[in-house]
């Protein structure tokens, strides 16, 4: 039963990622086509694409970073679920701990990202985003249910804090933090080599 629920929760998290991605793509395309106002440096009297306005660009970049980060955590969760099925018992146990830890995070954070990114998509579209012609208002409505079903995000938080963080005396969290440190170290070393 819990295997089915955990897979369903990850799927709902991926729904949040999908809605965020679609809202991002549409908003990015719109921002490159929609002309409004002059360039902020005042160098021209011609209208510019709205992506050239700092606030719109900031929203697009935020949408992109949130979408990519939520996708990454869900993918990492899915990999852990898959690797928890392999034969070597030590690897299987560690990956199951990781899957158990990441499932409530994937579900709740990715669905919250779907809501936030689709809301930003409406903002990028301005008044056009609020009416039905663009479709971005529908993304927001579609995203809003995801934090509610398959265990509300509040319930996911309670599960994380009261159960998942305590598994094996916090071993899942310790392992995950060590993995983050190792990844950060490798990334830092690669960045230094490129300089």
PDB file of C-alpha atoms in Angstrom:
ATOM      1  CA  UNK A   1       0.000   0.000   0.000  1.00  0.00           C
ATOM      2  CA  UNK A   2       2.731   2.479   0.964  1.00  0.00           C
ATOM      3  CA  UNK A   3       4.628   1.693  -2.243  1.00  0.00           C
ATOM      4  CA  UNK A   4       1.543   2.651  -4.243  1.00  0.00           C
ATOM      5  CA  UNK A   5       1.027   5.824  -2.175  1.00  0.00           C
ATOM      6  CA  UNK A   6       4.665   6.876  -2.465  1.00  0.00           C
ATOM      7  CA  UNK A   7       4.617   6.369  -6.229  1.00  0.00           C
ATOM      8  CA  UNK A   8       1.356   8.324  -6.445  1.00  0.00           C
ATOM      9  CA  UNK A   9       2.887  11.152  -4.409  1.00  0.00           C
ATOM     10  CA  UNK A  10       5.918  11.304  -6.676  1.00  0.00           C
ATOM     11  CA  UNK A  11       3.586  11.343  -9.694  1.00  0.00           C
ATOM     12  CA  UNK A  12       1.693  14.295  -8.210  1.00  0.00           C
ATOM     13  CA  UNK A  13       5.023  16.059  -7.683  1.00  0.00           C
ATOM     14  CA  UNK A  14       5.830  15.472 -11.344  1.00  0.00           C
ATOM     15  CA  UNK A  15       2.436  16.944 -12.208  1.00  0.00           C
ATOM     16  CA  UNK A  16       3.596  20.125 -10.471  1.00  0.00           C
ATOM     17  CA  UNK A  17       6.811  20.041 -12.510  1.00  0.00           C
ATOM     18  CA  UNK A  18       4.862  19.535 -15.751  1.00  0.00           C
ATOM     19  CA  UNK A  19       2.509  22.430 -15.099  1.00  0.00           C
ATOM     20  CA  UNK A  20       5.441  24.654 -14.141  1.00  0.00           C
ATOM     21  CA  UNK A  21       7.294  23.703 -17.328  1.00  0.00           C
ATOM     22  CA  UNK A  22       4.301  24.424 -19.545  1.00  0.00           C
ATOM     23  CA  UNK A  23       3.658  27.764 -17.879  1.00  0.00           C
ATOM     24  CA  UNK A  24       7.344  28.657 -18.207  1.00  0.00           C
ATOM     25  CA  UNK A  25       7.478  27.757 -21.901  1.00  0.00           C
ATOM     26  CA  UNK A  26       4.376  29.740 -22.749  1.00  0.00           C
ATOM     27  CA  UNK A  27       5.430  32.745 -20.665  1.00  0.00           C
ATOM     28  CA  UNK A  28       8.924  32.769 -22.151  1.00  0.00           C
ATOM     29  CA  UNK A  29       7.548  32.649 -25.700  1.00  0.00           C
ATOM     30  CA  UNK A  30       5.038  35.408 -24.921  1.00  0.00           C
ATOM     31  CA  UNK A  31       7.710  37.615 -23.343  1.00  0.00           C
ATOM     32  CA  UNK A  32       9.806  37.409 -26.515  1.00  0.00           C
ATOM     33  CA  UNK A  33       6.842  38.419 -28.718  1.00  0.00           C
ATOM     34  CA  UNK A  34       4.925  40.994 -26.667  1.00  0.00           C
ATOM     35  CA  UNK A  35       6.122  44.553 -27.177  1.00  0.00           C
ATOM     36  CA  UNK A  36       5.353  47.092 -24.486  1.00  0.00           C
ATOM     37  CA  UNK A  37       7.123  50.219 -23.278  1.00  0.00           C
ATOM     38  CA  UNK A  38      10.582  51.514 -23.986  1.00  0.00           C
ATOM     39  CA  UNK A  39      13.905  50.039 -22.946  1.00  0.00           C
ATOM     40  CA  UNK A  40      14.810  50.901 -19.361  1.00  0.00           C
ATOM     41  CA  UNK A  41      18.019  52.686 -20.414  1.00  0.00           C
ATOM     42  CA  UNK A  42      15.955  55.242 -22.359  1.00  0.00           C
ATOM     43  CA  UNK A  43      18.113  54.862 -25.466  1.00  0.00           C
ATOM     44  CA  UNK A  44      15.222  54.426 -27.863  1.00  0.00           C
ATOM     45  CA  UNK A  45      11.623  55.510 -28.221  1.00  0.00           C
ATOM     46  CA  UNK A  46      10.693  52.179 -29.819  1.00  0.00           C
ATOM     47  CA  UNK A  47       8.716  49.557 -27.925  1.00  0.00           C
ATOM     48  CA  UNK A  48      10.717  46.550 -26.761  1.00  0.00           C
ATOM     49  CA  UNK A  49       9.839  42.934 -26.053  1.00  0.00           C
ATOM     50  CA  UNK A  50       8.749  42.667 -22.440  1.00  0.00           C
ATOM     51  CA  UNK A  51      11.544  40.201 -21.660  1.00  0.00           C
ATOM     52  CA  UNK A  52      13.870  43.202 -21.920  1.00  0.00           C
ATOM     53  CA  UNK A  53      12.211  44.709 -18.853  1.00  0.00           C
ATOM     54  CA  UNK A  54      14.199  43.666 -15.748  1.00  0.00           C
ATOM     55  CA  UNK A  55      11.164  42.575 -13.722  1.00  0.00           C
ATOM     56  CA  UNK A  56       9.838  40.320 -16.483  1.00  0.00           C
ATOM     57  CA  UNK A  57      13.276  38.793 -17.030  1.00  0.00           C
ATOM     58  CA  UNK A  58      13.567  38.226 -13.266  1.00  0.00           C
ATOM     59  CA  UNK A  59      10.224  36.398 -13.259  1.00  0.00           C
ATOM     60  CA  UNK A  60      11.227  34.209 -16.212  1.00  0.00           C
ATOM     61  CA  UNK A  61      14.542  33.324 -14.566  1.00  0.00           C
ATOM     62  CA  UNK A  62      12.798  32.513 -11.287  1.00  0.00           C
ATOM     63  CA  UNK A  63      10.292  30.329 -13.130  1.00  0.00           C
ATOM     64  CA  UNK A  64      13.147  28.502 -14.861  1.00  0.00           C
ATOM     65  CA  UNK A  65      15.207  27.937 -11.713  1.00  0.00           C
ATOM     66  CA  UNK A  66      12.247  26.708  -9.653  1.00  0.00           C
ATOM     67  CA  UNK A  67      11.086  24.394 -12.430  1.00  0.00           C
ATOM     68  CA  UNK A  68      14.541  22.885 -12.950  1.00  0.00           C
ATOM     69  CA  UNK A  69      15.135  22.442  -9.213  1.00  0.00           C
ATOM     70  CA  UNK A  70      11.783  20.737  -8.651  1.00  0.00           C
ATOM     71  CA  UNK A  71      12.424  18.462 -11.631  1.00  0.00           C
ATOM     72  CA  UNK A  72      15.846  17.537 -10.215  1.00  0.00           C
ATOM     73  CA  UNK A  73      14.500  16.580  -6.781  1.00  0.00           C
ATOM     74  CA  UNK A  74      11.721  14.484  -8.331  1.00  0.00           C
ATOM     75  CA  UNK A  75      14.180  12.737 -10.657  1.00  0.00           C
ATOM     76  CA  UNK A  76      16.521  12.044  -7.737  1.00  0.00           C
ATOM     77  CA  UNK A  77      13.549  10.607  -5.842  1.00  0.00           C
ATOM     78  CA  UNK A  78      12.590   8.395  -8.803  1.00  0.00           C
ATOM     79  CA  UNK A  79      16.160   7.117  -9.149  1.00  0.00           C
ATOM     80  CA  UNK A  80      16.218   6.244  -5.436  1.00  0.00           C
ATOM     81  CA  UNK A  81      12.920   4.362  -5.785  1.00  0.00           C
ATOM     82  CA  UNK A  82      14.302   2.386  -8.742  1.00  0.00           C
ATOM     83  CA  UNK A  83      17.637   1.633  -7.047  1.00  0.00           C
ATOM     84  CA  UNK A  84      15.816   0.466  -3.905  1.00  0.00           C
ATOM     85  CA  UNK A  85      14.748  -2.562  -5.953  1.00  0.00           C
ATOM     86  CA  UNK A  86      18.242  -3.884  -6.688  1.00  0.00           C
ATOM     87  CA  UNK A  87      19.691  -7.032  -5.186  1.00  0.00           C
ATOM     88  CA  UNK A  88      22.627  -5.759  -3.085  1.00  0.00           C
ATOM     89  CA  UNK A  89      21.066  -5.289   0.333  1.00  0.00           C
ATOM     90  CA  UNK A  90      23.261  -2.363   1.501  1.00  0.00           C
ATOM     91  CA  UNK A  91      22.539  -0.311  -1.632  1.00  0.00           C
ATOM     92  CA  UNK A  92      18.871  -1.252  -1.517  1.00  0.00           C
ATOM     93  CA  UNK A  93      18.499  -0.155   2.116  1.00  0.00           C
ATOM     94  CA  UNK A  94      20.293   3.173   1.571  1.00  0.00           C
ATOM     95  CA  UNK A  95      18.264   3.986  -1.525  1.00  0.00           C
ATOM     96  CA  UNK A  96      15.012   3.056   0.221  1.00  0.00           C
ATOM     97  CA  UNK A  97      15.922   5.432   3.063  1.00  0.00           C
ATOM     98  CA  UNK A  98      16.547   8.159   0.498  1.00  0.00           C
ATOM     99  CA  UNK A  99      13.296   7.435  -1.348  1.00  0.00           C
ATOM    100  CA  UNK A 100      11.361   7.551   1.926  1.00  0.00           C
ATOM    101  CA  UNK A 101      12.957  10.898   2.804  1.00  0.00           C
ATOM    102  CA  UNK A 102      12.499  12.522  -0.612  1.00  0.00           C
ATOM    103  CA  UNK A 103       8.928  11.434  -1.347  1.00  0.00           C
ATOM    104  CA  UNK A 104       7.132  13.973   0.892  1.00  0.00           C
ATOM    105  CA  UNK A 105       9.609  16.662  -0.195  1.00  0.00           C
ATOM    106  CA  UNK A 106       9.108  15.877  -3.887  1.00  0.00           C
ATOM    107  CA  UNK A 107       5.340  15.870  -3.572  1.00  0.00           C
ATOM    108  CA  UNK A 108       4.947  19.020  -1.517  1.00  0.00           C
ATOM    109  CA  UNK A 109       7.722  21.206  -2.876  1.00  0.00           C
ATOM    110  CA  UNK A 110       7.189  20.399  -6.556  1.00  0.00           C
ATOM    111  CA  UNK A 111       3.440  21.019  -6.289  1.00  0.00           C
ATOM    112  CA  UNK A 112       4.055  24.323  -4.505  1.00  0.00           C
ATOM    113  CA  UNK A 113       6.464  25.223  -7.314  1.00  0.00           C
ATOM    114  CA  UNK A 114       3.755  24.406  -9.863  1.00  0.00           C
ATOM    115  CA  UNK A 115       1.420  26.873  -8.150  1.00  0.00           C
ATOM    116  CA  UNK A 116       4.074  29.590  -7.823  1.00  0.00           C
ATOM    117  CA  UNK A 117       5.366  29.270 -11.384  1.00  0.00           C
ATOM    118  CA  UNK A 118       1.883  29.231 -12.904  1.00  0.00           C
ATOM    119  CA  UNK A 119       1.025  32.332 -10.858  1.00  0.00           C
ATOM    120  CA  UNK A 120       4.155  34.047 -12.177  1.00  0.00           C
ATOM    121  CA  UNK A 121       3.091  32.997 -15.678  1.00  0.00           C
ATOM    122  CA  UNK A 122      -0.119  34.965 -15.234  1.00  0.00           C
ATOM    123  CA  UNK A 123       1.928  37.955 -14.057  1.00  0.00           C
ATOM    124  CA  UNK A 124       4.251  37.764 -17.085  1.00  0.00           C
ATOM    125  CA  UNK A 125       1.194  37.880 -19.351  1.00  0.00           C
ATOM    126  CA  UNK A 126      -0.207  40.893 -17.483  1.00  0.00           C
ATOM    127  CA  UNK A 127      -3.915  41.490 -17.963  1.00  0.00           C
ATOM    128  CA  UNK A 128      -3.938  38.973 -20.804  1.00  0.00           C
ATOM    129  CA  UNK A 129      -2.896  36.277 -18.348  1.00  0.00           C
ATOM    130  CA  UNK A 130      -6.031  36.704 -16.300  1.00  0.00           C
ATOM    131  CA  UNK A 131      -8.436  36.098 -19.160  1.00  0.00           C
ATOM    132  CA  UNK A 132      -9.080  32.715 -20.719  1.00  0.00           C
ATOM    133  CA  UNK A 133      -7.716  33.420 -24.215  1.00  0.00           C
ATOM    134  CA  UNK A 134      -4.068  32.722 -23.325  1.00  0.00           C
ATOM    135  CA  UNK A 135      -4.613  29.527 -21.319  1.00  0.00           C
ATOM    136  CA  UNK A 136      -2.209  30.490 -18.531  1.00  0.00           C
ATOM    137  CA  UNK A 137      -5.044  31.026 -16.056  1.00  0.00           C
ATOM    138  CA  UNK A 138      -5.983  27.380 -16.645  1.00  0.00           C
ATOM    139  CA  UNK A 139      -2.458  26.288 -15.659  1.00  0.00           C
ATOM    140  CA  UNK A 140      -2.921  28.039 -12.340  1.00  0.00           C
ATOM    141  CA  UNK A 141      -6.270  26.349 -11.724  1.00  0.00           C
ATOM    142  CA  UNK A 142      -4.814  22.986 -12.724  1.00  0.00           C
ATOM    143  CA  UNK A 143      -1.829  23.455 -10.417  1.00  0.00           C
ATOM    144  CA  UNK A 144      -3.912  24.437  -7.405  1.00  0.00           C
ATOM    145  CA  UNK A 145      -5.323  20.947  -6.742  1.00  0.00           C
ATOM    146  CA  UNK A 146      -1.925  19.214  -6.645  1.00  0.00           C
ATOM    147  CA  UNK A 147      -0.926  20.469  -3.149  1.00  0.00           C
ATOM    148  CA  UNK A 148      -4.241  19.082  -1.877  1.00  0.00           C
ATOM    149  CA  UNK A 149      -4.605  15.518  -3.140  1.00  0.00           C
ATOM    150  CA  UNK A 150      -2.534  12.397  -2.312  1.00  0.00           C
ATOM    151  CA  UNK A 151      -1.990  13.860   1.146  1.00  0.00           C
ATOM    152  CA  UNK A 152      -2.062  17.633   1.540  1.00  0.00           C
ATOM    153  CA  UNK A 153       1.276  19.383   1.687  1.00  0.00           C
ATOM    154  CA  UNK A 154       0.652  20.069   5.370  1.00  0.00           C
ATOM    155  CA  UNK A 155       0.268  16.335   5.965  1.00  0.00           C
ATOM    156  CA  UNK A 156       3.460  15.731   3.956  1.00  0.00           C
ATOM    157  CA  UNK A 157       5.297  18.171   6.244  1.00  0.00           C
ATOM    158  CA  UNK A 158       4.022  16.377   9.345  1.00  0.00           C
ATOM    159  CA  UNK A 159       5.092  13.025   7.858  1.00  0.00           C
ATOM    160  CA  UNK A 160       8.543  14.400   7.039  1.00  0.00           C
ATOM    161  CA  UNK A 161       9.166  15.911  10.468  1.00  0.00           C
ATOM    162  CA  UNK A 162       7.578  13.272  12.688  1.00  0.00           C
ATOM    163  CA  UNK A 163       8.553  10.116  10.781  1.00  0.00           C
ATOM    164  CA  UNK A 164      10.940  10.468   7.861  1.00  0.00           C
ATOM    165  CA  UNK A 165      13.622  12.585   9.545  1.00  0.00           C
ATOM    166  CA  UNK A 166      13.783  10.080  12.411  1.00  0.00           C
ATOM    167  CA  UNK A 167      14.182   6.938  10.289  1.00  0.00           C
ATOM    168  CA  UNK A 168      17.215   4.940  11.485  1.00  0.00           C
ATOM    169  CA  UNK A 169      18.183   7.697  13.909  1.00  0.00           C
ATOM    170  CA  UNK A 170      18.379  10.269  11.132  1.00  0.00           C
ATOM    171  CA  UNK A 171      20.537   8.148   8.839  1.00  0.00           C
ATOM    172  CA  UNK A 172      18.527   9.115   5.744  1.00  0.00           C
ATOM    173  CA  UNK A 173      19.106  12.823   6.399  1.00  0.00           C
ATOM    174  CA  UNK A 174      22.792  12.313   7.230  1.00  0.00           C
ATOM    175  CA  UNK A 175      23.322  10.303   4.045  1.00  0.00           C
ATOM    176  CA  UNK A 176      21.501  12.882   1.941  1.00  0.00           C
ATOM    177  CA  UNK A 177      23.462  15.793   3.428  1.00  0.00           C
ATOM    178  CA  UNK A 178      26.716  13.910   2.796  1.00  0.00           C
ATOM    179  CA  UNK A 179      25.630  13.338  -0.802  1.00  0.00           C
ATOM    180  CA  UNK A 180      24.943  17.071  -1.184  1.00  0.00           C
ATOM    181  CA  UNK A 181      28.383  17.910   0.267  1.00  0.00           C
ATOM    182  CA  UNK A 182      30.111  15.474  -2.092  1.00  0.00           C
ATOM    183  CA  UNK A 183      28.222  16.816  -5.098  1.00  0.00           C
ATOM    184  CA  UNK A 184      29.038  20.406  -4.102  1.00  0.00           C
ATOM    185  CA  UNK A 185      32.697  19.496  -3.739  1.00  0.00           C
ATOM    186  CA  UNK A 186      32.796  17.862  -7.190  1.00  0.00           C
ATOM    187  CA  UNK A 187      31.019  20.847  -8.742  1.00  0.00           C
ATOM    188  CA  UNK A 188      33.433  23.272  -7.063  1.00  0.00           C
ATOM    189  CA  UNK A 189      36.424  21.308  -8.340  1.00  0.00           C
ATOM    190  CA  UNK A 190      35.022  21.311 -11.877  1.00  0.00           C
ATOM    191  CA  UNK A 191      34.369  25.056 -11.709  1.00  0.00           C
ATOM    192  CA  UNK A 192      37.939  25.718 -10.571  1.00  0.00           C
ATOM    193  CA  UNK A 193      39.269  23.637 -13.481  1.00  0.00           C
ATOM    194  CA  UNK A 194      37.277  25.744 -15.963  1.00  0.00           C
ATOM    195  CA  UNK A 195      38.656  29.054 -14.676  1.00  0.00           C
TER     196      UNK A 195
END
